[in-house]
Short mmCIF file of N, CA, C and O in Angstrom, two decimals:
data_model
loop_
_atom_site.label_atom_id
_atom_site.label_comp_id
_atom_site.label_asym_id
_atom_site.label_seq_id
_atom_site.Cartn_x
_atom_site.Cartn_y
_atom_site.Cartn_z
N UNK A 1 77.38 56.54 84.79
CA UNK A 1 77.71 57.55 85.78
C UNK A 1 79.09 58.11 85.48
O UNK A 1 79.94 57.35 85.01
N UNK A 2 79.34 59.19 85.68
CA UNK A 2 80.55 59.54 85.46
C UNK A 2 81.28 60.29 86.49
O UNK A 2 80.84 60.91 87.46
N UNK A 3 82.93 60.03 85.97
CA UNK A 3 84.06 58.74 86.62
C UNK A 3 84.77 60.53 87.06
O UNK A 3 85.88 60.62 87.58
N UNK A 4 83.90 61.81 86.76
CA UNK A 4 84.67 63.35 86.63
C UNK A 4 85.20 63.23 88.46
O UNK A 4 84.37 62.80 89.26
N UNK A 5 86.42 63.59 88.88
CA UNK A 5 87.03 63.97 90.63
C UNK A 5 85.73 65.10 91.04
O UNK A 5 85.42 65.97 90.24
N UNK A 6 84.92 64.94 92.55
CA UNK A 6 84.27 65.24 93.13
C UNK A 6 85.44 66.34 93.82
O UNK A 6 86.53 65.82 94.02
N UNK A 7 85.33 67.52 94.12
CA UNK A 7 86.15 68.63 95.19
C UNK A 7 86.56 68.14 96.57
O UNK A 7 85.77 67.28 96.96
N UNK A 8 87.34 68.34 97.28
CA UNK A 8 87.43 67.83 99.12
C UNK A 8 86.78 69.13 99.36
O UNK A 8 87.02 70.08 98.61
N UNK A 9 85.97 69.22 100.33
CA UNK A 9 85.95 69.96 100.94
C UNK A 9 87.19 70.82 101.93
O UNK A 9 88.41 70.74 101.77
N UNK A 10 86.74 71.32 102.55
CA UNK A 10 88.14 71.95 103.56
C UNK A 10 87.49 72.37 104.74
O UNK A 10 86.33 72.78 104.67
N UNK A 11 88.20 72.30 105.98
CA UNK A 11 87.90 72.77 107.38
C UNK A 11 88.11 74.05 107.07
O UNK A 11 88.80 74.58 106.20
N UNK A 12 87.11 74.66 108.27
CA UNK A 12 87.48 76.19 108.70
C UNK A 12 88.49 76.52 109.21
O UNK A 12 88.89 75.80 110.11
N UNK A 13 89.20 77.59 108.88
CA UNK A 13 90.46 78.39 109.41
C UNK A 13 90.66 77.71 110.98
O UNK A 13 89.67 77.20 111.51
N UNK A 14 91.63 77.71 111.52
CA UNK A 14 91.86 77.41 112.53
C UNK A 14 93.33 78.72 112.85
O UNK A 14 94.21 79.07 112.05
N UNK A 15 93.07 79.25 114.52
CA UNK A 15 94.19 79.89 114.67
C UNK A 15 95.97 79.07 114.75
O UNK A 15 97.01 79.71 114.73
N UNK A 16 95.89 77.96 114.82
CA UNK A 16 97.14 77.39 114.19
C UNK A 16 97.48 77.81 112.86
O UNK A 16 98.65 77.96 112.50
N UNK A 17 96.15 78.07 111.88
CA UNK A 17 96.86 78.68 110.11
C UNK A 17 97.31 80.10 110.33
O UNK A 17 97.88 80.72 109.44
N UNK A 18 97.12 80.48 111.20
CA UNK A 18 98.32 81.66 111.04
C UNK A 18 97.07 82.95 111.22
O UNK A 18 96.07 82.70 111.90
N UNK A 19 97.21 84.15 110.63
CA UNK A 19 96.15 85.30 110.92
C UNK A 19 95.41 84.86 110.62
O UNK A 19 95.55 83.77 110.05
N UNK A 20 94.40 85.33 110.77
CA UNK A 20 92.71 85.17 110.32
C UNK A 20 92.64 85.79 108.88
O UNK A 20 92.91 86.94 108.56
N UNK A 21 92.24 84.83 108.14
CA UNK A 21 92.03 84.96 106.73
C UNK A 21 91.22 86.52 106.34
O UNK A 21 90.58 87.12 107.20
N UNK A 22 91.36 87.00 105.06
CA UNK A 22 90.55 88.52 104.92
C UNK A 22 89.52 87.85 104.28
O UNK A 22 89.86 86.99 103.46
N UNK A 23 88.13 88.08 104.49
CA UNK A 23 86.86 87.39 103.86
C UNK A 23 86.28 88.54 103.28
O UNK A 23 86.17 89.73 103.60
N UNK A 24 85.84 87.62 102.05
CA UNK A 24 85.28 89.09 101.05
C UNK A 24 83.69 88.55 100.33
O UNK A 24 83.63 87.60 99.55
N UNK A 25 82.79 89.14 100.66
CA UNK A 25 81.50 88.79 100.43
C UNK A 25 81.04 89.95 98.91
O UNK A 25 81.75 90.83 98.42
N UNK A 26 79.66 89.53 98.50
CA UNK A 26 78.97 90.29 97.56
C UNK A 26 77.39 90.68 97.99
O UNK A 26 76.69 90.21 98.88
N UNK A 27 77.16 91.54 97.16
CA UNK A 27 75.71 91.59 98.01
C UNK A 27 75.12 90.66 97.44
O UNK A 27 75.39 90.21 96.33
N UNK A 28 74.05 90.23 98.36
CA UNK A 28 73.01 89.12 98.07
C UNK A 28 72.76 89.33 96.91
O UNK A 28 73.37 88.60 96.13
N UNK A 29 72.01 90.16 96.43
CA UNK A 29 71.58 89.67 94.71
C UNK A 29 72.42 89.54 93.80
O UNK A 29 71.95 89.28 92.69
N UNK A 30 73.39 89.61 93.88
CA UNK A 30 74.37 89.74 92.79
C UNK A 30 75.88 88.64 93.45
O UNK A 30 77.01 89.09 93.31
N UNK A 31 75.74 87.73 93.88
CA UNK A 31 76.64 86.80 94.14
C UNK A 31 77.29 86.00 92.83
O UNK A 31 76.55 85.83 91.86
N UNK A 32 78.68 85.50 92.76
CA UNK A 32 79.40 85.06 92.13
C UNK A 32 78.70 83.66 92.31
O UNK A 32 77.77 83.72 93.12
N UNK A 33 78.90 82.47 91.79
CA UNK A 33 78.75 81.32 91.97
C UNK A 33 79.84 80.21 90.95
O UNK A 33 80.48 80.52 89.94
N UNK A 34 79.74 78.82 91.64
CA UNK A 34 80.53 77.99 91.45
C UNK A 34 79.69 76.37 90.50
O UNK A 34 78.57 75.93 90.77
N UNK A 35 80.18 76.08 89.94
CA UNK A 35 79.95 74.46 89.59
C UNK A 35 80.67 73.67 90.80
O UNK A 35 81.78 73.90 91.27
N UNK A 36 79.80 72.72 91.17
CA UNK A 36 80.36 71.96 91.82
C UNK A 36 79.78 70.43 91.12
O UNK A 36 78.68 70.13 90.67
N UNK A 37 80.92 69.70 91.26
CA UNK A 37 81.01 68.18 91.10
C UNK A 37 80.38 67.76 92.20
O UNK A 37 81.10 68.00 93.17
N UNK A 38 79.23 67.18 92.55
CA UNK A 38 78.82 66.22 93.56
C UNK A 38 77.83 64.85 93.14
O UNK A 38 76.73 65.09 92.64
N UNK A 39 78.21 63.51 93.34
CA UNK A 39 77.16 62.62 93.09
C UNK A 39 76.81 62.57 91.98
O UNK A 39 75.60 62.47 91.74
N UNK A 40 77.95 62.63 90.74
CA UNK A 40 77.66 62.62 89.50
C UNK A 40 77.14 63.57 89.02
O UNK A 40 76.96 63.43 87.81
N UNK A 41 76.58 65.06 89.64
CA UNK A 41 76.51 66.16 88.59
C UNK A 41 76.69 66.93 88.92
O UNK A 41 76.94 66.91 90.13
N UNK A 42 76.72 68.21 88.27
CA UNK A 42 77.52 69.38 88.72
C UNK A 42 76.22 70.18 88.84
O UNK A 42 75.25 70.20 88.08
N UNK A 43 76.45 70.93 90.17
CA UNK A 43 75.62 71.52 91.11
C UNK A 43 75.88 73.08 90.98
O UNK A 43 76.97 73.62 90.75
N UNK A 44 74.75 73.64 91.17
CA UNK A 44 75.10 75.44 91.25
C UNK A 44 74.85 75.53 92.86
O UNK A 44 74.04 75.17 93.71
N UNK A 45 76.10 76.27 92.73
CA UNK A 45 76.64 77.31 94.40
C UNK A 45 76.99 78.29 94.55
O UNK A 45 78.16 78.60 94.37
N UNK A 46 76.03 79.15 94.95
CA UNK A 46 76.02 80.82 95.13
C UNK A 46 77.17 80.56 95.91
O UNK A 46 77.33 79.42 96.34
N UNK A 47 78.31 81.81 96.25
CA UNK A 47 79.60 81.86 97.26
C UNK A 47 78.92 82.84 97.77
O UNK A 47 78.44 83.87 97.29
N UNK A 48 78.96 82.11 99.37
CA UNK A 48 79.29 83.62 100.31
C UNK A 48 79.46 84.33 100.75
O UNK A 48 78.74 85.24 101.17
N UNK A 49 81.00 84.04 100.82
CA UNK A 49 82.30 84.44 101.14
C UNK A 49 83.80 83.83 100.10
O UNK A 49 84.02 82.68 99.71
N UNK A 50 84.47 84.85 99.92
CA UNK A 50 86.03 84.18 99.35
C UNK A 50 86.69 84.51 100.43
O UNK A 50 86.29 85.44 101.13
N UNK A 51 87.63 83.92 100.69
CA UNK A 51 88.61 83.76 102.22
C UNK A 51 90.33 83.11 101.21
O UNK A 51 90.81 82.13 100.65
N UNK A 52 90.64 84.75 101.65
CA UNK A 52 92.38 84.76 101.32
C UNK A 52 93.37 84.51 102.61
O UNK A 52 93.91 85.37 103.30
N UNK A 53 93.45 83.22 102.75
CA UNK A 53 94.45 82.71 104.00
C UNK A 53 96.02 83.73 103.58
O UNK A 53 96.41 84.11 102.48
N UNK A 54 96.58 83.89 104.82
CA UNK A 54 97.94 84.57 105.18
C UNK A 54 98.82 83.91 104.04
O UNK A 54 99.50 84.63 103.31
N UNK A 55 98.82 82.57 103.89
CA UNK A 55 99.44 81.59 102.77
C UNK A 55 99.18 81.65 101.89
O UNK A 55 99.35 80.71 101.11
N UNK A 56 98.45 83.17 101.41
CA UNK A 56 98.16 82.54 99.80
C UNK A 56 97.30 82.09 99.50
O UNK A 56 96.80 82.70 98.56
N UNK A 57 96.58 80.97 99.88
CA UNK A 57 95.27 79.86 99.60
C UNK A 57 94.31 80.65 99.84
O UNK A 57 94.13 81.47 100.74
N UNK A 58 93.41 80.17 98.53
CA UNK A 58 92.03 81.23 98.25
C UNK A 58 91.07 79.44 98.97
O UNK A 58 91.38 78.26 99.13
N UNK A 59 89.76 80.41 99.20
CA UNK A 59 88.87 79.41 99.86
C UNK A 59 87.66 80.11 99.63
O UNK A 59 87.57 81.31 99.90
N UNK A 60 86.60 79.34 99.09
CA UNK A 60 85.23 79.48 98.32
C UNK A 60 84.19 78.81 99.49
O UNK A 60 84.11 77.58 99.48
N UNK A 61 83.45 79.50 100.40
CA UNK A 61 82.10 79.53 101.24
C UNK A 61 81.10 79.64 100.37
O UNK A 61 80.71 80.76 100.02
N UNK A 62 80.54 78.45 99.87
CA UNK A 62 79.58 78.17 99.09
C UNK A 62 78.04 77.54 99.72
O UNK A 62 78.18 76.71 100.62
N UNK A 63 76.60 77.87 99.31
CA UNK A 63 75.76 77.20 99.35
C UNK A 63 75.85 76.58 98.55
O UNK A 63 76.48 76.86 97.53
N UNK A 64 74.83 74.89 98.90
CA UNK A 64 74.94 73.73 97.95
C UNK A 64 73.92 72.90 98.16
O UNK A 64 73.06 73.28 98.95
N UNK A 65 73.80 71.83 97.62
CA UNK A 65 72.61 71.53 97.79
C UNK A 65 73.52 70.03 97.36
O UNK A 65 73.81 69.94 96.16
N UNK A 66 73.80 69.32 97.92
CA UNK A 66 75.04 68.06 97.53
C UNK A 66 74.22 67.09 96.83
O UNK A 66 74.77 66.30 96.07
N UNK A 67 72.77 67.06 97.04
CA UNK A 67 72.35 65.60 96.34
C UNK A 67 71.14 65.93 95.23
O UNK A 67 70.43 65.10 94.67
N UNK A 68 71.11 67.22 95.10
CA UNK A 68 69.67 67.29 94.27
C UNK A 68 68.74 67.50 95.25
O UNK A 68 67.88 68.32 94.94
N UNK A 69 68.66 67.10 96.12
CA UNK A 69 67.07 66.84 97.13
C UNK A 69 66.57 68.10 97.87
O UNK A 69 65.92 67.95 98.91
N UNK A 70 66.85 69.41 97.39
CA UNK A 70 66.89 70.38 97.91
C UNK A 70 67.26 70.74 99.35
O UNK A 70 66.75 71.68 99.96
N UNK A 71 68.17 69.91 99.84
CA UNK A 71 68.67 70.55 101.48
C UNK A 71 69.82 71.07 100.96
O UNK A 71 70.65 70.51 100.25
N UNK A 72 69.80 72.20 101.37
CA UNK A 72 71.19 73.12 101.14
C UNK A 72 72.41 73.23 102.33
O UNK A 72 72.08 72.98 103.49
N UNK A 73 73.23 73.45 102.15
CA UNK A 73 73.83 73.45 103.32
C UNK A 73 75.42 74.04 102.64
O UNK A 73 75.71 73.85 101.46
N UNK A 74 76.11 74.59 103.36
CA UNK A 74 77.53 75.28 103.29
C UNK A 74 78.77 74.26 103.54
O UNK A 74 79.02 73.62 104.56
N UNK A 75 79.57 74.32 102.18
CA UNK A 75 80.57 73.82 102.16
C UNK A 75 81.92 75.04 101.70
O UNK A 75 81.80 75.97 100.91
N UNK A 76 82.78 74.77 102.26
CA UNK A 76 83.90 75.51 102.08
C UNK A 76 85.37 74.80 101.37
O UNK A 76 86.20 74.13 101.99
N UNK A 77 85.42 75.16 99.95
CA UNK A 77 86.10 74.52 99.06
C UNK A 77 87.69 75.39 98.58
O UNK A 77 87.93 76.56 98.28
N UNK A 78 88.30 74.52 98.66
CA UNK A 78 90.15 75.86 98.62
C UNK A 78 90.20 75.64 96.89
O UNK A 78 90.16 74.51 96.41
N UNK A 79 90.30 76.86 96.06
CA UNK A 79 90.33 76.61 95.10
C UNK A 79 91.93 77.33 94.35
O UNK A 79 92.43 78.35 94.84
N UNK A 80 92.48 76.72 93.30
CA UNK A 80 91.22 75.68 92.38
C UNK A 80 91.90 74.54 92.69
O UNK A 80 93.01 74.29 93.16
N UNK A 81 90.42 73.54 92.09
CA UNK A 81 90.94 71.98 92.19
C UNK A 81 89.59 71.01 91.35
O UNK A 81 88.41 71.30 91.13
N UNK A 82 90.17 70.12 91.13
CA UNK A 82 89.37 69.46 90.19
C UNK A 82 87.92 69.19 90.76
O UNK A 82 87.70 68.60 91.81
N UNK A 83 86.59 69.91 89.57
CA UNK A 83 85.22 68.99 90.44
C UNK A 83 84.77 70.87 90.83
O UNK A 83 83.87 71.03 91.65
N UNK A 84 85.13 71.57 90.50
CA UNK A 84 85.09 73.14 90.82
C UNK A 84 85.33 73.92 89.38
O UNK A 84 86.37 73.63 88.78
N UNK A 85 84.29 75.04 88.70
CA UNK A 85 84.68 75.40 88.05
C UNK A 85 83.17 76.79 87.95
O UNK A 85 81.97 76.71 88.22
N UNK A 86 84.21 78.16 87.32
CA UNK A 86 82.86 78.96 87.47
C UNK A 86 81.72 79.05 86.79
O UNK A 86 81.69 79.22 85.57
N UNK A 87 80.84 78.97 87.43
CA UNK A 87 79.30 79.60 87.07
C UNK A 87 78.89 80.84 86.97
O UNK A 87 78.19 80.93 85.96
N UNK A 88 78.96 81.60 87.39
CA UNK A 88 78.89 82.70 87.38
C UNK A 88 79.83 83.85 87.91
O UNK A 88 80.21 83.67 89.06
N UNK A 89 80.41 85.31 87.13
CA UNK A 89 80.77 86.27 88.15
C UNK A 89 79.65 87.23 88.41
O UNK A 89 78.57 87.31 87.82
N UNK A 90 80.26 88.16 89.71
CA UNK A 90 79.07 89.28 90.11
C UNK A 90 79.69 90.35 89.11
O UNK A 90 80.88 90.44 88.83
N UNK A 91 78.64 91.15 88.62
CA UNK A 91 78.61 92.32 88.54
C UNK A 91 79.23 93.41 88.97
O UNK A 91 79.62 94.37 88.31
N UNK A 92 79.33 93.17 90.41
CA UNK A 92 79.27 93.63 91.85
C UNK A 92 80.56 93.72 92.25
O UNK A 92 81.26 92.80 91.81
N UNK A 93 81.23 94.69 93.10
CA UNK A 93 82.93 94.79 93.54
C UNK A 93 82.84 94.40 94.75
O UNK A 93 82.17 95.01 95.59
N UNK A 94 83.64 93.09 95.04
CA UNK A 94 83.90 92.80 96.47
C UNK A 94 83.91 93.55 97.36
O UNK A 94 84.37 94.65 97.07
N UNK A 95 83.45 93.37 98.83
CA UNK A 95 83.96 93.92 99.71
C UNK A 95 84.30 93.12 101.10
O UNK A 95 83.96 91.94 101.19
N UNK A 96 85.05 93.83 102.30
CA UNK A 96 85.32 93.24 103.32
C UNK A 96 84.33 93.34 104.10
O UNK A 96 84.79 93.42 105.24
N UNK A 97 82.71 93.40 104.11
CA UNK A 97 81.76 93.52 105.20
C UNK A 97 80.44 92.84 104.53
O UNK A 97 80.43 92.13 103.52
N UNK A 98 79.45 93.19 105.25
CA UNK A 98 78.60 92.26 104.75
C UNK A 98 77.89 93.17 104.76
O UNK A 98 77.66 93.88 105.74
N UNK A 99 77.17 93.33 102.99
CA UNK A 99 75.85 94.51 102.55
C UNK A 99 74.77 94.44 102.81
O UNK A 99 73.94 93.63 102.40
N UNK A 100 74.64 95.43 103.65
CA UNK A 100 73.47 95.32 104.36
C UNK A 100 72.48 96.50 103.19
O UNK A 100 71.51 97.12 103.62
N UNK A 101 72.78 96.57 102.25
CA UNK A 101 72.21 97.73 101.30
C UNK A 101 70.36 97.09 101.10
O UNK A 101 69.33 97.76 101.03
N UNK A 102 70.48 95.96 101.07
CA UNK A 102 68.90 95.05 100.91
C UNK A 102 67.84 94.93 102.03
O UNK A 102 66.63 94.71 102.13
N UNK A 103 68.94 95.20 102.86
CA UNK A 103 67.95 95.44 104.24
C UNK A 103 66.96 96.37 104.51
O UNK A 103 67.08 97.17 103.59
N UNK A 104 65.84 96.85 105.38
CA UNK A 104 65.63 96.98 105.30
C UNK A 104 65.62 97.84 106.70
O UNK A 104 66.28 97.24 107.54
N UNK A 105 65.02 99.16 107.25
CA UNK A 105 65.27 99.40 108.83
C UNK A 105 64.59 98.34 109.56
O UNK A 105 63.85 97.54 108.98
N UNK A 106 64.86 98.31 110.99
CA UNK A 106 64.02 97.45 111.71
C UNK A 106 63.15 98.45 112.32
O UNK A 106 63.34 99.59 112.73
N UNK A 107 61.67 97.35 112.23
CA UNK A 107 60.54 98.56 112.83
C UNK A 107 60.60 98.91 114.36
O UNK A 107 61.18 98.43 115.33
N UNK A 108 59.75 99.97 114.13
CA UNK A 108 59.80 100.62 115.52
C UNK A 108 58.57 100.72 116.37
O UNK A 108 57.42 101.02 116.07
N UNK A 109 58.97 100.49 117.19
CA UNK A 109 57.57 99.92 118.13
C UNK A 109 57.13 101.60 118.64
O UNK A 109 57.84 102.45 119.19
N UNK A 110 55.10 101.69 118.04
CA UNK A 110 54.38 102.84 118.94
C UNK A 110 54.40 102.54 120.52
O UNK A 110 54.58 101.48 121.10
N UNK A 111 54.19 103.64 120.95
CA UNK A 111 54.07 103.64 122.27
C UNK A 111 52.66 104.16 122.98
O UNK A 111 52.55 104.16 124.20
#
């Protein structure tokens, strides 16, 4: 098994850290992603957000899947730090909102 540092995770912003971080997403198909160190292997994690705290500190909102066993679930990692490294970039130019370009209208009810 190998002996590689696993990432800490990190808590969510709290209004004690100061402003509210600027969060910058990609559109769904074209997401950046991360290696993650977990449980001896390194895991792929679409990001779903990058979060630039007032301080400087960058922070990676990642899906993950921590054990292999396919339950996914969101971890939020301050990078960089050992046990983290990239997988992929987007294509795609950040933005501050969330692209709704994939969507689709919502239907409309006959009467």
């Amino acid at each position: 098994m190998s002996t590689a540092t696993e990432p800490e995770p990190a808590r969510p912003w709290r209004p004690e850290n100061g402003p509210r971080p600027t969060v910058w997403t990609w559109p769904r198909t074209d997401r950046p992603a991360l290696w993650v160190r977990s449980h001896g292997a390194e895991r792929y994690a679409p990001v779903l957000a990058l979060q630039e705290w007032a301080d400087g500190t960058v922070y990676y909102q990642v899906e993950i899947d921590l054990h292999g066993d396919r339950r996914v679930g969101m971890r939020l990692y301050r990078w960089p730090q050992p046990g983290l490294r990239t997988a992929r970039v987007s294509q795609s130019p950040r933005a501050k909102g969330v692209d709704e370009s994939w969507q689709a209208e919502m239907p409309h009810r006959t009467a």
